[in-house]
Amino acid sequence: MKMGGFMKKRVMIGMSGGVDSSVAAYLLKEQGYDVIGVFMKLWDGEAEREKACCSLSAVEDARMVAEKIGIPFYVLNMRDVFKEKVVDYFVDEYLNGKTPNPCIACNKHIKFDAFLKKAQMLECDYVATGHYSKVEHDSESGRYLLKKSDTDEKDQTYALYNMTQYQLERTLLPLGNYNKDQIREIAAKIGLVTANKPDSQEICFVEDDDYYRFIKEYSQKDIPCGDFVDKNGKVLGKHRGIVKYTVGQRKGLGIALGKPAYVVGINAKKNQVIIGDNEDVFKKGLIAKDFNLIYCDEIEDGMTVYAKVRYSAKAKKANIYKIGRDKVKIVFENAERAITPGQSVVIYKGDYVFGGGIIEKAI
């Protein structure tokens, strides 16, 4: 399709039925792109919850938005790859005493890999999502960079650190210059059905937010009880299965020690949950694997960065060291709370994502 003498760039946008992706699709069309709206069918749950990302109502909301803004709309079946790369991974990690982030796995394997490949099959130039982040091209280095959104509270770069140069070059993130209130105002102004739709908070494939029930039913494995132990291995009581616990947890332990007790570690091989005091939850550093660099080609050993160990955490001052292929050591200026194996650490240089990886262990 030509526009003003130039070929109109085609973009395939993932539409979830939420307000963010709805407005992202509208903004792209307003910017002159040839936009195709696609709903990714990822999961069939037992209950079609109203707020679930793959519910029938979510599909219909996305379809109505596409019709309203005048773009074609399709539903794409991506259940198999989602099951393999996200759900199986989520369950396996929990059974091995880790605390995974399935949204990060979904972005890595689904939205910016499998989805991008589908878009290219349809001769699209770009894919797009409703993430609050920015992609910039640095003319000096020739690299594509991932930058924080204008509003820190909505910034979603933490979940996008796995993106490659190839993917960044072919990705549009139109919401990076907006805050949530502005997005809702745009949606209301143009009469989108999703304008006041609440944000989804839970993991999309765990219908009732009960991880233990889901993991037990999905894996069809018994999740045995085991021992609570202290740092020296002394047995303190019985736990109800390691998937019920995560590092830093205090509530719901079901153990009375006469003082506040915290989970400070999980030993899956011995089926033990290690209990300690609040100060034991703080660690000076971590080892991360599968580290993906975005900002540059090489890590300058000992360089100062800011590191974030969970989505909701603030980035803290640290030094980074390369210790192997795709593996780094990060040492914080001040001890950091609840560094959790299975979660991700994301490194920042100013407003830009330097890189990130999966936390292997705290040190």
mmCIF file of C-alpha atoms in Angstrom:
data_model
loop_
_atom_site.group_PDB
_atom_site.id
_atom_site.type_symbol
_atom_site.label_atom_id
_atom_site.label_comp_id
_atom_site.label_asym_id
_atom_site.label_seq_id
_atom_site.Cartn_x
_atom_site.Cartn_y
_atom_site.Cartn_z
ATOM 1 C CA MET A 1 0.000 0.000 0.000
ATOM 2 C CA LYS A 2 1.356 3.452 -0.923
ATOM 3 C CA MET A 3 0.838 6.653 1.022
ATOM 4 C CA GLY A 4 2.183 10.028 -0.062
ATOM 5 C CA GLY A 5 4.411 8.358 -2.630
ATOM 6 C CA PHE A 6 5.973 6.008 -0.106
ATOM 7 C CA MET A 7 5.238 2.426 0.788
ATOM 8 C CA LYS A 8 3.112 2.348 3.907
ATOM 9 C CA LYS A 9 4.866 0.299 6.609
ATOM 10 C CA ARG A 10 2.848 -2.665 7.865
ATOM 11 C CA VAL A 11 2.764 -3.514 11.571
ATOM 12 C CA MET A 12 1.130 -6.442 13.363
ATOM 13 C CA ILE A 13 0.090 -5.516 16.889
ATOM 14 C CA GLY A 14 -0.755 -7.925 19.679
ATOM 15 C CA MET A 15 -4.172 -6.944 21.058
ATOM 16 C CA SER A 16 -5.076 -8.429 24.433
ATOM 17 C CA GLY A 17 -8.479 -6.822 24.839
ATOM 18 C CA GLY A 18 -7.031 -4.348 27.349
ATOM 19 C CA VAL A 19 -6.859 -0.560 27.134
ATOM 20 C CA ASP A 20 -3.095 -0.335 26.544
ATOM 21 C CA SER A 21 -2.890 -2.459 23.394
ATOM 22 C CA SER A 22 -6.158 -0.914 22.162
ATOM 23 C CA VAL A 23 -4.757 2.612 22.285
ATOM 24 C CA ALA A 24 -1.397 1.434 20.931
ATOM 25 C CA ALA A 25 -3.185 0.117 17.837
ATOM 26 C CA TYR A 26 -5.063 3.422 17.442
ATOM 27 C CA LEU A 27 -1.880 5.496 17.795
ATOM 28 C CA LEU A 28 -0.070 3.431 15.171
ATOM 29 C CA LYS A 29 -2.896 3.908 12.715
ATOM 30 C CA GLU A 30 -2.905 7.647 13.403
ATOM 31 C CA GLN A 31 0.846 7.689 12.689
ATOM 32 C CA GLY A 32 0.142 6.305 9.220
ATOM 33 C CA TYR A 33 1.008 2.622 9.581
ATOM 34 C CA ASP A 34 -0.900 -0.185 7.895
ATOM 35 C CA VAL A 35 -2.028 -1.895 11.133
ATOM 36 C CA ILE A 36 -3.170 -5.501 11.591
ATOM 37 C CA GLY A 37 -4.677 -6.389 14.970
ATOM 38 C CA VAL A 38 -4.001 -9.887 16.289
ATOM 39 C CA PHE A 39 -5.259 -11.603 19.435
ATOM 40 C CA MET A 40 -2.895 -14.351 20.566
ATOM 41 C CA LYS A 41 -4.839 -17.314 21.901
ATOM 42 C CA LEU A 42 -2.392 -18.715 24.423
ATOM 43 C CA TRP A 43 -4.318 -20.803 26.906
ATOM 44 C CA ASP A 44 -7.558 -22.675 27.480
ATOM 45 C CA GLY A 45 -8.410 -22.570 31.148
ATOM 46 C CA GLU A 46 -11.140 -24.357 33.054
ATOM 47 C CA ALA A 47 -12.924 -21.090 33.649
ATOM 48 C CA GLU A 48 -13.295 -18.246 31.165
ATOM 49 C CA ARG A 49 -12.751 -15.574 33.806
ATOM 50 C CA GLU A 50 -13.900 -12.081 32.936
ATOM 51 C CA LYS A 51 -10.436 -10.638 33.617
ATOM 52 C CA ALA A 52 -8.411 -13.457 32.063
ATOM 53 C CA CYS A 53 -6.265 -12.479 29.099
ATOM 54 C CA CYS A 54 -7.554 -15.358 26.964
ATOM 55 C CA SER A 55 -11.228 -15.177 27.952
ATOM 56 C CA LEU A 56 -13.962 -14.948 25.325
ATOM 57 C CA SER A 57 -14.757 -11.422 26.512
ATOM 58 C CA ALA A 58 -11.136 -10.376 25.961
ATOM 59 C CA VAL A 59 -11.280 -11.628 22.359
ATOM 60 C CA GLU A 60 -14.540 -9.756 21.755
ATOM 61 C CA ASP A 61 -13.209 -6.546 23.337
ATOM 62 C CA ALA A 62 -10.166 -6.679 21.047
ATOM 63 C CA ARG A 63 -12.373 -7.395 18.038
ATOM 64 C CA MET A 64 -14.654 -4.442 18.831
ATOM 65 C CA VAL A 65 -11.682 -2.101 19.234
ATOM 66 C CA ALA A 66 -10.253 -3.217 15.881
ATOM 67 C CA GLU A 67 -13.622 -2.595 14.235
ATOM 68 C CA LYS A 68 -13.930 0.806 15.906
ATOM 69 C CA ILE A 69 -10.561 2.056 14.704
ATOM 70 C CA GLY A 70 -10.915 0.388 11.307
ATOM 71 C CA ILE A 71 -8.202 -2.246 11.169
ATOM 72 C CA PRO A 72 -8.359 -5.956 10.229
ATOM 73 C CA PHE A 73 -8.446 -8.370 13.163
ATOM 74 C CA TYR A 74 -7.392 -12.005 13.499
ATOM 75 C CA VAL A 75 -7.064 -14.595 16.259
ATOM 76 C CA LEU A 76 -3.777 -16.497 16.240
ATOM 77 C CA ASN A 77 -3.488 -19.920 17.888
ATOM 78 C CA MET A 78 -0.241 -19.986 19.875
ATOM 79 C CA ARG A 79 -1.253 -22.505 22.547
ATOM 80 C CA ASP A 80 1.433 -25.107 21.796
ATOM 81 C CA VAL A 81 4.452 -22.807 21.967
ATOM 82 C CA PHE A 82 3.001 -21.043 25.025
ATOM 83 C CA LYS A 83 2.515 -24.341 26.830
ATOM 84 C CA GLU A 84 6.067 -25.459 26.069
ATOM 85 C CA LYS A 85 7.960 -22.221 26.615
ATOM 86 C CA VAL A 86 5.946 -20.570 29.379
ATOM 87 C CA VAL A 87 3.685 -22.945 31.312
ATOM 88 C CA ASP A 88 6.006 -25.975 31.365
ATOM 89 C CA TYR A 89 8.883 -23.686 32.332
ATOM 90 C CA PHE A 90 6.825 -22.074 35.116
ATOM 91 C CA VAL A 91 5.872 -25.437 36.623
ATOM 92 C CA ASP A 92 9.348 -26.977 36.323
ATOM 93 C CA GLU A 93 11.006 -23.986 37.971
ATOM 94 C CA TYR A 94 8.622 -24.047 40.944
ATOM 95 C CA LEU A 95 9.106 -27.798 41.391
ATOM 96 C CA ASN A 96 12.855 -27.118 41.505
ATOM 97 C CA GLY A 97 12.551 -24.544 44.272
ATOM 98 C CA LYS A 98 12.777 -21.464 42.013
ATOM 99 C CA THR A 99 10.398 -18.526 41.617
ATOM 100 C CA PRO A 100 10.042 -17.868 37.863
ATOM 101 C CA ASN A 101 8.551 -14.869 36.084
ATOM 102 C CA PRO A 102 6.299 -16.266 33.310
ATOM 103 C CA CYS A 103 5.664 -12.821 31.778
ATOM 104 C CA ILE A 104 9.371 -12.495 30.988
ATOM 105 C CA ALA A 105 9.367 -15.962 29.399
ATOM 106 C CA CYS A 106 6.276 -15.007 27.385
ATOM 107 C CA ASN A 107 7.897 -11.834 26.055
ATOM 108 C CA LYS A 108 11.076 -13.714 25.159
ATOM 109 C CA HIS A 109 9.559 -16.724 23.422
ATOM 110 C CA ILE A 110 6.096 -15.610 22.326
ATOM 111 C CA LYS A 111 5.623 -11.880 21.750
ATOM 112 C CA PHE A 112 9.027 -11.057 20.301
ATOM 113 C CA ASP A 113 9.947 -14.419 18.787
ATOM 114 C CA ALA A 114 7.052 -16.626 17.641
ATOM 115 C CA PHE A 115 4.779 -13.606 17.074
ATOM 116 C CA LEU A 116 7.473 -11.744 15.133
ATOM 117 C CA LYS A 117 8.018 -14.794 12.905
ATOM 118 C CA LYS A 118 4.275 -14.934 12.170
ATOM 119 C CA ALA A 119 4.308 -11.216 11.347
ATOM 120 C CA GLN A 120 7.150 -11.675 8.889
ATOM 121 C CA MET A 121 5.256 -14.497 7.202
ATOM 122 C CA LEU A 122 2.480 -11.931 6.632
ATOM 123 C CA GLU A 123 5.044 -9.516 5.156
ATOM 124 C CA CYS A 124 4.857 -7.125 8.104
ATOM 125 C CA ASP A 125 7.724 -4.701 8.713
ATOM 126 C CA TYR A 126 7.167 -4.520 12.472
ATOM 127 C CA VAL A 127 5.423 -6.006 15.472
ATOM 128 C CA ALA A 128 4.006 -3.828 18.235
ATOM 129 C CA THR A 129 2.667 -4.218 21.769
ATOM 130 C CA GLY A 130 1.138 -2.015 24.452
ATOM 131 C CA HIS A 131 4.210 -2.100 26.711
ATOM 132 C CA TYR A 132 5.240 1.147 28.393
ATOM 133 C CA SER A 133 8.798 1.305 27.032
ATOM 134 C CA LYS A 134 10.737 2.856 24.148
ATOM 135 C CA VAL A 135 12.990 1.604 21.368
ATOM 136 C CA GLU A 136 15.625 4.054 20.164
ATOM 137 C CA HIS A 137 18.351 3.805 17.542
ATOM 138 C CA ASP A 138 21.765 5.131 18.558
ATOM 139 C CA SER A 139 23.429 6.441 15.392
ATOM 140 C CA GLU A 140 26.867 6.548 17.013
ATOM 141 C CA SER A 141 26.992 2.873 18.013
ATOM 142 C CA GLY A 142 24.521 1.666 15.393
ATOM 143 C CA ARG A 143 22.662 -0.230 18.119
ATOM 144 C CA TYR A 144 18.984 -0.317 18.959
ATOM 145 C CA LEU A 145 18.423 0.540 22.613
ATOM 146 C CA LEU A 146 15.619 -0.205 25.062
ATOM 147 C CA LYS A 147 14.715 2.874 27.077
ATOM 148 C CA LYS A 148 12.457 3.416 30.076
ATOM 149 C CA SER A 149 9.042 4.952 29.509
ATOM 150 C CA ASP A 150 8.395 8.560 30.518
ATOM 151 C CA THR A 151 6.595 7.454 33.694
ATOM 152 C CA ASP A 152 8.609 5.301 36.098
ATOM 153 C CA GLU A 153 5.569 3.760 37.786
ATOM 154 C CA LYS A 154 4.369 2.202 34.519
ATOM 155 C CA ASP A 155 7.763 1.407 32.985
ATOM 156 C CA GLN A 156 7.899 -2.207 31.711
ATOM 157 C CA THR A 157 11.485 -2.474 30.491
ATOM 158 C CA TYR A 158 12.198 -4.991 33.279
ATOM 159 C CA ALA A 159 10.093 -7.554 31.419
ATOM 160 C CA LEU A 160 11.717 -6.877 28.013
ATOM 161 C CA TYR A 161 15.439 -7.294 28.737
ATOM 162 C CA ASN A 162 15.741 -10.434 26.561
ATOM 163 C CA MET A 163 15.137 -8.541 23.323
ATOM 164 C CA THR A 164 17.825 -8.897 20.655
ATOM 165 C CA GLN A 165 19.060 -6.275 18.190
ATOM 166 C CA TYR A 166 17.128 -8.083 15.454
ATOM 167 C CA GLN A 167 13.897 -7.901 17.488
ATOM 168 C CA LEU A 168 14.361 -4.302 18.650
ATOM 169 C CA GLU A 169 14.883 -3.139 15.063
ATOM 170 C CA ARG A 170 11.505 -4.651 14.129
ATOM 171 C CA THR A 171 9.491 -3.564 17.185
ATOM 172 C CA LEU A 172 7.300 -0.511 17.777
ATOM 173 C CA LEU A 173 6.312 0.491 21.316
ATOM 174 C CA PRO A 174 3.989 3.475 20.893
ATOM 175 C CA LEU A 175 3.084 3.983 24.581
ATOM 176 C CA GLY A 176 6.534 4.946 25.868
ATOM 177 C CA ASN A 177 5.746 8.680 25.911
ATOM 178 C CA TYR A 178 2.444 8.340 27.767
ATOM 179 C CA ASN A 179 1.165 7.670 31.279
ATOM 180 C CA LYS A 180 -1.820 5.474 32.108
ATOM 181 C CA ASP A 181 -4.237 8.359 32.670
ATOM 182 C CA GLN A 182 -3.434 9.758 29.219
ATOM 183 C CA ILE A 183 -4.040 6.339 27.646
ATOM 184 C CA ARG A 184 -7.434 6.018 29.320
ATOM 185 C CA GLU A 185 -8.324 9.576 28.238
ATOM 186 C CA ILE A 186 -7.501 8.755 24.612
ATOM 187 C CA ALA A 187 -9.550 5.539 24.814
ATOM 188 C CA ALA A 188 -12.540 7.399 26.265
ATOM 189 C CA LYS A 189 -12.259 10.236 23.758
ATOM 190 C CA ILE A 190 -12.456 7.892 20.773
ATOM 191 C CA GLY A 191 -15.108 5.686 22.392
ATOM 192 C CA LEU A 192 -13.219 2.410 22.930
ATOM 193 C CA VAL A 193 -15.001 -0.270 24.981
ATOM 194 C CA THR A 194 -11.755 -0.896 26.873
ATOM 195 C CA ALA A 195 -11.396 2.686 28.197
ATOM 196 C CA ASN A 196 -12.258 1.818 31.809
ATOM 197 C CA LYS A 197 -11.290 -1.833 31.789
ATOM 198 C CA PRO A 198 -9.203 -2.728 34.879
ATOM 199 C CA ASP A 199 -5.626 -3.898 34.443
ATOM 200 C CA SER A 200 -5.005 -7.635 34.664
ATOM 201 C CA GLN A 201 -2.897 -8.468 37.724
ATOM 202 C CA GLU A 202 -2.761 -12.244 37.948
ATOM 203 C CA ILE A 203 -0.881 -14.774 35.841
ATOM 204 C CA CYS A 204 -3.175 -15.467 32.900
ATOM 205 C CA PHE A 205 -3.078 -19.273 33.041
ATOM 206 C CA VAL A 206 -3.584 -19.617 36.817
ATOM 207 C CA GLU A 207 -7.312 -18.924 37.014
ATOM 208 C CA ASP A 208 -7.698 -18.522 40.787
ATOM 209 C CA ASP A 209 -4.149 -17.306 41.536
ATOM 210 C CA ASP A 210 -3.551 -20.573 43.434
ATOM 211 C CA TYR A 211 -0.103 -21.637 42.204
ATOM 212 C CA TYR A 212 0.014 -24.737 44.409
ATOM 213 C CA ARG A 213 -3.241 -26.133 43.039
ATOM 214 C CA PHE A 214 -2.289 -25.326 39.454
ATOM 215 C CA ILE A 215 1.205 -26.851 39.672
ATOM 216 C CA LYS A 216 -0.071 -30.009 41.381
ATOM 217 C CA GLU A 217 -2.860 -30.546 38.830
ATOM 218 C CA TYR A 218 -0.796 -29.593 35.785
ATOM 219 C CA SER A 219 2.263 -31.668 36.695
ATOM 220 C CA GLN A 220 0.181 -34.544 38.112
ATOM 221 C CA LYS A 221 2.893 -34.937 40.713
ATOM 222 C CA ASP A 222 2.660 -35.207 44.454
ATOM 223 C CA ILE A 223 4.239 -32.205 46.143
ATOM 224 C CA PRO A 224 5.572 -33.713 49.351
ATOM 225 C CA CYS A 225 5.810 -31.995 52.708
ATOM 226 C CA GLY A 226 9.322 -31.568 54.104
ATOM 227 C CA ASP A 227 11.356 -29.899 56.798
ATOM 228 C CA PHE A 228 11.750 -26.290 57.803
ATOM 229 C CA VAL A 229 15.399 -25.968 58.840
ATOM 230 C CA ASP A 230 17.591 -23.180 60.154
ATOM 231 C CA LYS A 231 20.857 -22.074 58.511
ATOM 232 C CA ASN A 232 22.709 -24.865 60.302
ATOM 233 C CA GLY A 233 20.307 -27.573 59.150
ATOM 234 C CA LYS A 234 18.460 -27.951 62.460
ATOM 235 C CA VAL A 235 14.871 -29.111 61.875
ATOM 236 C CA LEU A 236 12.339 -26.522 63.047
ATOM 237 C CA GLY A 237 9.074 -28.020 61.779
ATOM 238 C CA LYS A 238 7.236 -29.247 58.700
ATOM 239 C CA HIS A 239 6.465 -27.302 55.529
ATOM 240 C CA ARG A 240 3.591 -28.059 53.141
ATOM 241 C CA GLY A 241 5.543 -28.340 49.866
ATOM 242 C CA ILE A 242 8.304 -26.113 48.499
ATOM 243 C CA VAL A 243 6.123 -24.529 45.804
ATOM 244 C CA LYS A 244 4.231 -22.697 48.564
ATOM 245 C CA TYR A 245 7.298 -20.652 49.534
ATOM 246 C CA THR A 246 9.618 -18.005 48.118
ATOM 247 C CA VAL A 247 12.651 -16.142 49.420
ATOM 248 C CA GLY A 248 11.726 -13.234 51.681
ATOM 249 C CA GLN A 249 8.314 -14.669 52.580
ATOM 250 C CA ARG A 250 7.098 -14.119 56.144
ATOM 251 C CA LYS A 251 3.331 -14.613 56.063
ATOM 252 C CA GLY A 252 1.655 -17.991 55.742
ATOM 253 C CA LEU A 253 4.614 -20.089 56.872
ATOM 254 C CA GLY A 254 2.624 -22.001 59.455
ATOM 255 C CA ILE A 255 5.481 -22.132 61.928
ATOM 256 C CA ALA A 256 5.743 -20.487 65.367
ATOM 257 C CA LEU A 257 9.246 -19.731 66.625
ATOM 258 C CA GLY A 258 8.446 -16.968 69.104
ATOM 259 C CA LYS A 259 9.939 -14.379 66.746
ATOM 260 C CA PRO A 260 9.404 -13.273 63.145
ATOM 261 C CA ALA A 261 10.576 -15.984 60.713
ATOM 262 C CA TYR A 262 11.502 -15.524 57.054
ATOM 263 C CA VAL A 263 12.244 -17.847 54.158
ATOM 264 C CA VAL A 264 15.918 -17.309 53.324
ATOM 265 C CA GLY A 265 16.401 -20.204 50.916
ATOM 266 C CA ILE A 266 14.952 -23.384 49.375
ATOM 267 C CA ASN A 267 16.868 -26.643 48.936
ATOM 268 C CA ALA A 268 14.862 -28.605 46.381
ATOM 269 C CA LYS A 269 17.158 -31.653 46.469
ATOM 270 C CA LYS A 270 16.618 -32.102 50.198
ATOM 271 C CA ASN A 271 13.043 -30.776 50.068
ATOM 272 C CA GLN A 272 13.909 -28.196 52.715
ATOM 273 C CA VAL A 273 12.767 -24.630 53.307
ATOM 274 C CA ILE A 274 15.457 -22.651 55.124
ATOM 275 C CA ILE A 275 14.258 -20.232 57.785
ATOM 276 C CA GLY A 276 16.125 -17.257 59.252
ATOM 277 C CA ASP A 277 15.836 -13.726 60.602
ATOM 278 C CA ASN A 278 15.075 -10.605 58.584
ATOM 279 C CA GLU A 279 18.785 -9.736 58.242
ATOM 280 C CA ASP A 280 19.385 -13.160 56.680
ATOM 281 C CA VAL A 281 17.121 -12.153 53.775
ATOM 282 C CA PHE A 282 19.625 -9.460 52.724
ATOM 283 C CA LYS A 283 22.483 -10.501 50.432
ATOM 284 C CA LYS A 284 25.384 -8.559 48.976
ATOM 285 C CA GLY A 285 25.313 -9.983 45.465
ATOM 286 C CA LEU A 286 24.159 -12.593 42.969
ATOM 287 C CA ILE A 287 25.120 -14.804 40.065
ATOM 288 C CA ALA A 288 22.945 -14.503 36.945
ATOM 289 C CA LYS A 289 22.845 -16.816 33.920
ATOM 290 C CA ASP A 290 21.520 -16.434 30.351
ATOM 291 C CA PHE A 291 22.606 -12.795 30.451
ATOM 292 C CA ASN A 292 21.468 -10.781 27.423
ATOM 293 C CA LEU A 293 23.316 -7.568 26.541
ATOM 294 C CA ILE A 294 21.420 -4.755 24.822
ATOM 295 C CA TYR A 295 23.373 -1.557 25.493
ATOM 296 C CA CYS A 296 26.753 -2.685 24.137
ATOM 297 C CA ASP A 297 28.708 -5.718 22.950
ATOM 298 C CA GLU A 298 30.909 -6.266 25.996
ATOM 299 C CA ILE A 299 30.817 -5.841 29.762
ATOM 300 C CA GLU A 300 33.531 -3.617 31.210
ATOM 301 C CA ASP A 301 34.611 -5.603 34.259
ATOM 302 C CA GLY A 302 33.663 -3.887 37.511
ATOM 303 C CA MET A 303 31.662 -1.129 35.851
ATOM 304 C CA THR A 304 29.061 0.684 37.937
ATOM 305 C CA VAL A 305 25.440 0.039 37.008
ATOM 306 C CA TYR A 306 22.014 0.033 38.638
ATOM 307 C CA ALA A 307 20.414 -3.374 39.142
ATOM 308 C CA LYS A 308 16.794 -4.335 39.745
ATOM 309 C CA VAL A 309 16.037 -7.799 41.194
ATOM 310 C CA ARG A 310 12.252 -7.833 40.753
ATOM 311 C CA TYR A 311 9.643 -5.979 38.734
ATOM 312 C CA SER A 312 8.454 -3.773 41.602
ATOM 313 C CA ALA A 313 11.913 -3.084 43.090
ATOM 314 C CA LYS A 314 13.965 0.056 42.684
ATOM 315 C CA ALA A 315 17.232 -0.233 40.785
ATOM 316 C CA LYS A 316 20.174 -0.166 43.221
ATOM 317 C CA LYS A 317 23.803 0.797 42.668
ATOM 318 C CA ALA A 318 26.065 -2.182 41.945
ATOM 319 C CA ASN A 319 29.139 -3.398 40.095
ATOM 320 C CA ILE A 320 28.997 -6.059 37.396
ATOM 321 C CA TYR A 321 31.607 -8.676 36.466
ATOM 322 C CA LYS A 322 31.621 -11.194 33.629
ATOM 323 C CA ILE A 323 32.403 -14.678 34.988
ATOM 324 C CA GLY A 324 31.654 -16.906 32.010
ATOM 325 C CA ARG A 325 29.708 -17.222 28.791
ATOM 326 C CA ASP A 326 26.403 -15.386 29.319
ATOM 327 C CA LYS A 327 27.023 -15.398 33.084
ATOM 328 C CA VAL A 328 27.701 -12.435 35.383
ATOM 329 C CA LYS A 329 28.307 -11.604 39.026
ATOM 330 C CA ILE A 330 26.643 -8.512 40.455
ATOM 331 C CA VAL A 331 27.788 -6.984 43.756
ATOM 332 C CA PHE A 332 25.540 -4.345 45.326
ATOM 333 C CA GLU A 333 26.796 -1.259 47.117
ATOM 334 C CA ASN A 334 24.365 -2.113 49.916
ATOM 335 C CA ALA A 335 22.897 -5.530 50.674
ATOM 336 C CA GLU A 336 19.690 -6.178 48.713
ATOM 337 C CA ARG A 337 16.573 -7.841 50.125
ATOM 338 C CA ALA A 338 15.161 -11.142 48.874
ATOM 339 C CA ILE A 339 17.381 -11.940 45.898
ATOM 340 C CA THR A 340 15.365 -14.852 44.554
ATOM 341 C CA PRO A 341 16.638 -17.663 42.282
ATOM 342 C CA GLY A 342 14.439 -17.922 39.198
ATOM 343 C CA GLN A 343 13.581 -14.227 39.130
ATOM 344 C CA SER A 344 15.397 -11.865 36.783
ATOM 345 C CA VAL A 345 17.969 -9.164 37.438
ATOM 346 C CA VAL A 346 17.874 -6.254 35.013
ATOM 347 C CA ILE A 347 20.745 -3.790 34.715
ATOM 348 C CA TYR A 348 20.362 -0.119 33.798
ATOM 349 C CA LYS A 349 22.708 2.602 32.542
ATOM 350 C CA GLY A 350 20.734 5.752 33.150
ATOM 351 C CA ASP A 351 17.366 5.360 31.441
ATOM 352 C CA TYR A 352 18.566 2.533 29.204
ATOM 353 C CA VAL A 353 18.506 -1.227 29.759
ATOM 354 C CA PHE A 354 22.090 -2.475 29.817
ATOM 355 C CA GLY A 355 21.009 -6.118 29.919
ATOM 356 C CA GLY A 356 19.573 -8.791 32.163
ATOM 357 C CA GLY A 357 19.557 -12.435 33.143
ATOM 358 C CA ILE A 358 18.032 -15.116 35.363
ATOM 359 C CA ILE A 359 19.159 -15.113 38.994
ATOM 360 C CA GLU A 360 20.937 -18.412 39.640
ATOM 361 C CA LYS A 361 21.855 -17.808 43.273
ATOM 362 C CA ALA A 362 22.421 -15.100 45.863
ATOM 363 C CA ILE A 363 25.927 -14.651 47.231
#
